[in-house]
Amino acid sequence: MSLTPQLVQPETLTVGTEAAARRIAYILQAGTDETKPTLVWLGGYRSDMSGTKAVEIERHARETGCACLRLDYSGHGASGGAFRDGTISRWLEESLAVIDHVVRGPMILIGSSMGAWIALRTVQTLRARGEGERLQGLVLIAPAPDFTVDLIEPNLTDTERTSLAERGYFEEPTPYGPDANVFTSALIEDGRANVVLSGMIETGCPIHILQGMADPDVPFAHALKLMEHLPADDVVMTLIGDGDHRLSRPEDIERILAAIDGLTAG
C-alpha cells in the first residue's frame, strides 16, 4: 500500500544565503502521464501543504496521472524561518526556487487566497524570463491579490496604526485557529512593491476563479475587481452563493477539481 500524502516525508531546499537562508519544505508527487501538467499548490496566509484542499488536489493528481507539487513558505508548516520575517517577495522567491528546482514541462498553478497573489506574481516572473509557455492554466481560489494594500491598509484602526509604528506589527484575532494573525510593517510595505491590480494582467493562459459570496475575509467584489484586470485572458469565474473563504467542503472540493480537469484537458 502506498503512503497517504500526510505521511510522506517532505524534501527540503535551502533558499537564500547566510542570514537570509531558510529551509523550504516541499513534496513532489511524480506523475504517471508525461503529457499531463504538474499541479502546483500555492497556499494562503498561515496555511500549509497539509490542508484539506492541498491533500485532495494531490490525491486527484495521483488518480489522473498528473505530477503534483506542494510546498510550505518560510514560517509555515514544515519549513524553516520565522513567520514574522515573511513578505510577498520572500514567499515568491521561495515558490519560484522550488518550482525551478523540481518542475519540468507545463504546469497549472493553483493559488488559494494569498497564494493567488503569489501565483500571479509567479506568472509575471516566468513571462519576464521568457517561460510563459510553461503555464497551462491558473486556478485561483478565493483570490486575495494585493490584500495588504486593498483589504488591510484602508481598514486599519488607530490602535493598529500605532502598533505598526511602535512595534512593527499588529495582531488580529482569527476564527481559523487559537493564535492571532500577525501583520508586520515589512509585509505591508513589501505588498506595495508587489501590487498586480494596477493595470492589465497578462497571463497568456486560461484562468478559473472560484469565489464564495459569503466569504467574510475576501469579499467577492475583490474577485470581480481581479476580473477587470484580466481582459486579455480566457477567464471563467464560479461564484458560490453560500461559499466561505476556505472553500473546503466536499462540494467545494469537487468544484475545484472540476476546474483543474477543465484546464488539464485544455
XYZ file of C-alpha atoms in Angstrom:
266
model
C 0.000 0.000 0.000
C 1.306 3.455 -0.855
C 1.697 6.042 1.874
C -1.018 8.644 2.232
C 0.059 12.196 1.362
C 0.106 13.199 5.039
C 2.758 10.544 5.824
C 5.205 11.374 3.045
C 8.363 12.981 4.412
C 8.954 16.384 2.765
C 12.156 17.151 0.961
C 13.848 20.486 1.574
C 15.554 23.179 -0.469
C 17.644 25.964 1.018
C 16.666 29.361 -0.365
C 18.722 32.483 0.273
C 22.218 32.798 1.687
C 23.865 33.488 5.039
C 21.433 35.153 7.475
C 18.637 35.076 4.871
C 18.909 31.309 4.276
C 15.828 29.253 5.120
C 14.902 25.629 4.609
C 11.805 25.252 2.426
C 9.855 22.006 2.660
C 8.096 20.541 -0.341
C 6.545 17.312 -1.565
C 6.721 16.394 -5.231
C 4.495 13.538 -6.329
C 5.657 12.205 -9.672
C 3.164 11.917 -12.484
C 2.405 8.794 -14.470
C 1.327 10.568 -17.672
C 4.061 12.700 -19.215
C 1.516 14.539 -21.358
C -0.151 15.983 -18.233
C 0.936 19.207 -16.492
C 2.298 19.445 -12.962
C -0.239 20.808 -10.481
C 1.492 23.392 -8.275
C -0.225 24.206 -4.980
C 0.364 27.688 -3.520
C -1.326 28.040 -0.157
C -2.688 31.014 1.715
C -1.512 33.164 4.598
C -0.656 30.906 7.567
C -1.866 27.823 5.666
C 0.338 24.842 4.938
C 0.543 21.964 2.481
C -1.228 19.533 4.819
C -4.570 21.322 4.451
C -7.676 19.688 3.002
C -7.557 21.341 -0.416
C -3.856 20.649 -0.949
C -4.155 16.980 0.029
C -7.268 16.447 -2.104
C -5.593 18.053 -5.108
C -2.598 15.739 -4.705
C -4.914 12.724 -4.430
C -6.712 13.828 -7.611
C -3.383 14.329 -9.375
C -2.407 10.775 -8.487
C -5.684 9.461 -9.899
C -5.385 11.431 -13.145
C -1.682 10.889 -13.845
C -0.530 14.449 -13.116
C 2.523 15.320 -11.092
C 1.796 17.486 -8.059
C 3.956 19.904 -6.102
C 3.046 21.163 -2.634
C 5.275 23.476 -0.596
C 5.327 25.450 2.630
C 6.519 29.046 2.624
C 9.069 30.004 5.267
C 7.441 30.308 8.662
C 4.683 27.926 7.568
C 4.194 24.228 8.201
C 7.336 22.126 7.862
C 9.555 24.919 6.513
C 12.133 26.838 8.486
C 12.372 30.558 9.011
C 10.366 32.944 11.169
C 6.814 33.751 10.125
C 7.265 37.406 11.069
C 10.108 37.701 8.554
C 7.708 36.764 5.772
C 6.791 39.075 2.900
C 5.246 38.563 -0.519
C 8.681 38.980 -2.126
C 10.229 36.431 0.235
C 7.479 33.839 -0.266
C 7.529 34.454 -4.027
C 11.289 33.842 -4.105
C 10.801 30.542 -2.278
C 7.972 29.396 -4.542
C 9.964 30.165 -7.675
C 13.051 28.441 -6.280
C 11.160 25.213 -5.598
C 9.359 25.339 -8.962
C 12.660 25.884 -10.773
C 14.231 23.052 -8.787
C 11.681 20.302 -9.420
C 9.089 21.171 -12.097
C 9.759 20.202 -15.683
C 7.368 20.905 -18.517
C 3.941 22.573 -18.348
C 2.229 23.417 -15.083
C -1.070 24.606 -13.650
C -0.705 26.995 -10.723
C -3.378 26.628 -8.046
C -3.363 29.574 -5.670
C -5.585 29.868 -2.611
C -6.221 33.289 -1.036
C -2.762 34.889 -0.694
C -1.485 32.017 -2.830
C -3.370 33.535 -5.752
C -1.260 36.681 -5.333
C 1.888 34.532 -5.270
C 0.614 32.699 -8.372
C 0.035 35.925 -10.310
C 3.476 37.237 -9.380
C 4.951 33.873 -10.385
C 3.269 34.233 -13.775
C 4.715 37.715 -14.219
C 8.193 36.472 -13.339
C 8.041 33.457 -15.643
C 6.776 35.571 -18.540
C 9.532 38.134 -17.936
C 12.044 35.262 -18.165
C 10.523 34.108 -21.446
C 8.991 30.990 -19.892
C 5.330 31.880 -20.223
C 4.663 28.879 -22.452
C 5.114 26.618 -19.422
C 1.823 27.896 -17.981
C -1.142 25.733 -18.941
C -3.576 27.480 -16.630
C -4.388 29.083 -13.296
C -6.942 28.078 -10.689
C -7.456 30.896 -8.191
C -9.468 30.071 -5.070
C -10.861 32.991 -3.021
C -8.093 35.072 -4.601
C -6.551 37.804 -2.453
C -4.032 39.637 -4.655
C -2.940 42.969 -3.164
C -4.760 42.129 0.070
C -2.382 44.192 2.192
C -2.999 47.251 0.025
C -6.706 46.856 -0.732
C -8.094 44.999 2.280
C -5.804 45.740 5.238
C -4.372 49.244 4.906
C -7.673 51.070 4.208
C -9.276 49.438 7.263
C -6.542 49.910 9.863
C -7.739 51.238 13.192
C -5.862 53.938 15.084
C -4.704 51.286 17.536
C -3.352 49.091 14.737
C -1.562 52.029 13.100
C 0.029 52.895 16.418
C 1.122 49.285 16.923
C 2.677 49.188 13.454
C 4.560 52.423 14.122
C 5.751 51.489 17.599
C 6.157 47.697 17.473
C 6.416 46.989 13.737
C 3.360 44.735 13.705
C -0.220 44.350 14.876
C -2.266 41.310 15.795
C -5.776 40.381 14.745
C -7.935 37.540 16.098
C -8.799 34.816 13.607
C -11.557 32.178 13.616
C -9.189 29.689 11.962
C -7.036 28.899 14.985
C -6.093 29.854 18.539
C -3.249 32.181 17.563
C -3.888 35.683 16.287
C -2.870 36.719 12.793
C 0.234 38.881 12.790
C 0.691 41.562 10.137
C 4.068 43.299 10.046
C 5.170 46.648 8.684
C 7.559 44.768 6.397
C 4.710 42.706 4.925
C 2.580 45.792 4.294
C 5.413 47.830 2.813
C 6.515 44.937 0.602
C 2.925 44.447 -0.534
C 3.017 47.881 -2.156
C 6.015 46.749 -4.223
C 4.142 43.661 -5.469
C 0.766 45.071 -6.494
C -0.794 43.372 -9.509
C -4.124 45.199 -9.662
C -2.556 48.371 -11.013
C -3.005 47.628 -14.712
C -3.753 44.854 -17.166
C -2.529 41.433 -16.031
C -1.430 39.247 -18.924
C -1.011 35.566 -18.144
C -1.288 34.072 -21.618
C -3.233 31.105 -20.236
C -6.815 30.237 -19.238
C -7.910 31.036 -15.690
C -10.668 29.663 -13.467
C -11.584 31.714 -10.390
C -13.689 30.220 -7.586
C -15.113 32.644 -5.054
C -17.559 32.284 -2.188
C -20.146 35.028 -1.926
C -20.332 34.518 1.860
C -16.576 34.954 2.257
C -16.008 37.105 5.390
C -12.301 37.672 4.670
C -12.081 38.449 0.949
C -15.323 39.987 -0.377
C -16.448 38.665 -3.740
C -16.182 42.226 -5.070
C -12.404 41.740 -4.839
C -12.603 38.786 -7.234
C -14.691 40.900 -9.591
C -12.007 43.595 -9.424
C -9.422 40.977 -10.373
C -11.552 40.016 -13.378
C -11.412 43.621 -14.592
C -7.619 43.377 -14.768
C -7.670 40.194 -16.878
C -9.302 41.436 -20.113
C -6.978 39.578 -22.475
C -7.279 36.101 -20.976
C -9.863 33.335 -21.126
C -11.331 33.669 -17.634
C -14.134 31.683 -16.011
C -15.488 32.682 -12.614
C -17.569 30.404 -10.409
C -19.422 32.305 -7.678
C -20.599 30.059 -4.843
C -23.567 31.627 -3.082
C -23.023 30.077 0.346
C -19.277 29.595 -0.017
C -16.954 30.835 2.738
C -13.284 31.744 2.487
C -11.848 28.281 2.900
C -13.975 26.553 0.226
C -13.027 23.189 1.748
C -16.433 21.489 1.904
C -16.806 18.348 -0.233
C -18.900 20.228 -2.784
C -16.293 22.995 -2.952
C -13.502 20.481 -3.455
C -15.454 18.938 -6.334
C -15.737 22.348 -7.991
C -12.011 22.937 -7.599
C -11.122 19.540 -9.058
C -13.514 20.092 -11.969
C -11.802 23.425 -12.683
C -8.415 21.688 -12.676
C -9.705 18.980 -15.006
C -11.000 21.626 -17.407
C -7.566 23.215 -17.648
C -5.773 19.877 -17.804
C -7.903 18.801 -20.745
C -7.182 22.083 -22.459
